[in-house]
Amino acid sequence: MSATTITTRINGREQTLRVDNAELLLDLLRDRGLTGAKPSCEMEVCGACTVQLDGLPVSACTTLAVELDGRSVETVEHLDAGGELHPVQQAFLERSALQCGFCTPGMVMTAKALLESNPQPTRDEVTHWLEGSICRCTGYEPIVDAVLTAAQKMAA
Amino acid sequence: MKVAGQSVPRVDGPAKVTGRARYALDLTVPGMTHGAVARSDRAHARILSVDTGEAEAVNGVLEVITGASLAPLDLRFGHVVRDHPALAVDRVLYHGEPVALVVAETRRAAERAARLVSVDYEDLPAVMDADEALGEGAPVLHPERIERTKDEGLDQGGEALVGNLCAAADFGWGDVDAALAAADLVLEGEYRYPMLYGYAMEPYNAIASFEEGSLVVYSTAQHPYMVREDLARIFALPLARVRVVVPYVGGGYGSKSYTKVEPLAALGAYVTGRPVRVALSVEESILTTRSDGARVRARSAFAADGTLLARDFDVVMDSGAYTDNSPVVCAKLANRCFGPYRIGAVRVRVRSAFTNTVPASSLRGFGAPQGNLAGELQMDDAADRLGIDALALRLKNVVRPGEEILPGKRGIDADLPADLDLLTTSLGWPNAPEGRGIGFGISASDAGAHPTSVAMVRLHADGSASAAVGATELGQGSRTVLSQILAEQLGLPMEKVAIVAADTGVTPYERTTGASRTTALVGRSLMAACADAKRRVAELAGEGAEFADAIKAFFGAGGEIIGVGAVRRHGEFRKMPPFWEIGCSGVVAAVDAETGRVRVEQLSTVGDVGFAINPALVHGQDLGAATMGLGAALSEQLVYDGQTLANPNVVDYRVPRCSDIPERLDQILAQRQDGIGPYGAKGAGEGTLNPVGAAVAAAVGRIVGRYPRELPLTPERVWRLAQTEDARV
């Protein structure tokens, strides 16, 4: 199995890594202790492994690690690096938008990416954006509420 | 009360929103290896030989373990009947059954090698349908029956468990045949409820190792103490030397009840001497456990004034290849199918059948939704035929507070007429918006399971307190609610209490985390433990002393005071069930006439929980459970195509998505403090699901003019129903 040397930025830190060409981004992150992104469907439909790649939400389960070369990846672990929770995280707590929590990191990253591209989404736009993220516990309504609450917080 | 009754923030919230909450899948232990499972590609076959040579040659492979290679270990597990081998020994009974476990240094090597395990089979006739399995001449899955463990106090019928009969429940009262003959209206129909997959998003996984003579397992198990018993028996270890640790669990819903992959991981560790992780994919998880599908023949007899005279249920459950928990589901389905009504004559016969399919076990609702579909739809149909309002018909027959629905069992600890009023007011019954249909229903589940629960409270020298409990945190919020109870009982702020949970080596015995029992039963054992600790404080330092002072006075420096409390089937917990879990849910729905697509526009639920110790968490349970009910009503079903599952993945098995959520949601709480739990609480978490299937079907029936009898209500099924010329059946 061949390997490639890549230069990438993971949660703000530039790194040079030797990665197996078949390695998945999700395994690369989790093998480095960044276990916030979760494996579940492994076919890019559940959203539990969502991270931001150059700001865009991607499923780490179907992204190759070599694709990181020259790019920047952000995971849920980085959101409170400054010591404060991100407004999306705060809103998830306030609106009881989680139960088992397994989908939560992916939901938070997906919501953050939405609010970065569309800071004041409508309820329908939030619903549409979250269509690619499954939550089996909550019934979604609290999650949609949390994203709208976060939008208000970030505008304030 | 200061803390109980408040929607305090979840204690696990910050860890979960930051991605730092640890699930079994996130853990690693030093020296850990990886197990991958080779699975049967036959539905029923004799294993002639297993060739592991190619798999063993893969770089990084440590061992390839087969069932036959493990003799004399007895690999079978099961808490009702020990018939489920961790690895097939001489026969496979379903497509997807584990045949070999490959242990390798990396997951990739293990998976590659697992595909190279070659099995020589002799095919045997398979039976894929439950009714056929119980018929003459069907191939018998378990010719040599294994005696039941004495674990579960099951209500069993008189039928001998022969052939493919896995379990049976058979009871009744009154003269059903005479009531049917004398009735003004008899409804008769056959209803079908699909087999489902819980899709807890964290797939089944476990890490096992043998350390200093003990087996240590980290796992996704809902019931670690049950898993401990299976592992202790397989490896001939005392319970004291089996430690099952359950960190946060990524969803359970009953699907993680009882033993799953823990024996596989432990076998790997036993053979290799290394820690082994077995982490299944979603497809493999579907091949591990599903819920029991059911075919329900129901008859209901009414007098012209709407009095429900008799009910006669004949149910066959498709329970798959092994016993697992289906006997308990069978018993519960029987208890829950005829509904919380006064009925003079009842006859119930439920049979659980072995088939060559994925083994069935628990899932949220636990037999209730299967029976409720038939029972509640016949209430709606009867109302139409008798010219009586469907609410009035239910109010006429539903039991009042304290009345029994099962002879000798606890009377109903709820006010069902009041719940129905709350629900139907929310739904605007009977005035559906133009082109819409309203459907609603009610259910009562004998919940709480067998009441055994032990808690330990530790009072610390700095005035803080922790409690050790065996309940697992599946997302339902048990650690938060139990923290609230601990804080309330000791008069402490939330910041000064902590719950330590779910490690059989550390925490006291907890029978299960299921049947909506944790708040009520663990809560009561925790209250007893607090009372015991306070009694010790008073003994040491006098009534009214601060416990920190008592600790200092007794020990000088440091130290702690421990209190223990237990709930058992004794005293006020003697009568079963410990509490009834009420379901009271309804919908407003629309049907697209061209495509048959059903859109649920409003979902209303009444959570009759006695007392909501944390209302926000109860809302979460009520909406989450009802949403699972919508999934079963509209899209979820596992489908067999011949001898293999056609849709073992999350694309083809469609769970509700964000856009499926109704525009209008109304979660009503009924708090009458009429439960056995702390402060009058009862359990929540399953009830709102149970009537949803029938409610959606009733709403659709009111639009298209004919009540559906089979879920899920896929567009094609609804479109065909709408095209049918027949009047209502």
Short mmCIF file of C-alpha atoms in Angstrom, two decimals, chain B residues 381 385 701 703-709 719-729:
data_model
loop_
_atom_site.label_atom_id
_atom_site.label_comp_id
_atom_site.label_asym_id
_atom_site.label_seq_id
_atom_site.Cartn_x
_atom_site.Cartn_y
_atom_site.Cartn_z
CA ASP B 381 -63.98 1.42 12.60
CA ARG B 385 -70.29 1.78 11.91
CA GLY B 701 -58.38 5.96 6.61
CA ILE B 703 -59.22 10.65 4.16
CA VAL B 704 -59.27 7.75 1.71
CA GLY B 705 -62.43 6.10 3.07
CA ARG B 706 -60.90 2.82 4.17
CA TYR B 707 -58.69 2.00 7.14
CA PRO B 708 -55.26 0.59 6.30
CA ARG B 709 -54.29 -2.63 8.03
CA TRP B 719 -52.39 5.01 -3.27
CA ARG B 720 -53.63 1.45 -3.81
CA LEU B 721 -55.88 1.71 -0.77
CA ALA B 722 -57.37 4.93 -2.15
CA GLN B 723 -58.06 3.27 -5.51
CA THR B 724 -59.95 0.37 -3.93
CA GLU B 725 -63.61 0.51 -4.80
CA ASP B 726 -64.79 -1.43 -1.74
CA ALA B 727 -66.62 0.31 0.99
CA ARG B 728 -65.02 0.12 4.41
CA VAL B 729 -64.27 -3.44 5.31
#
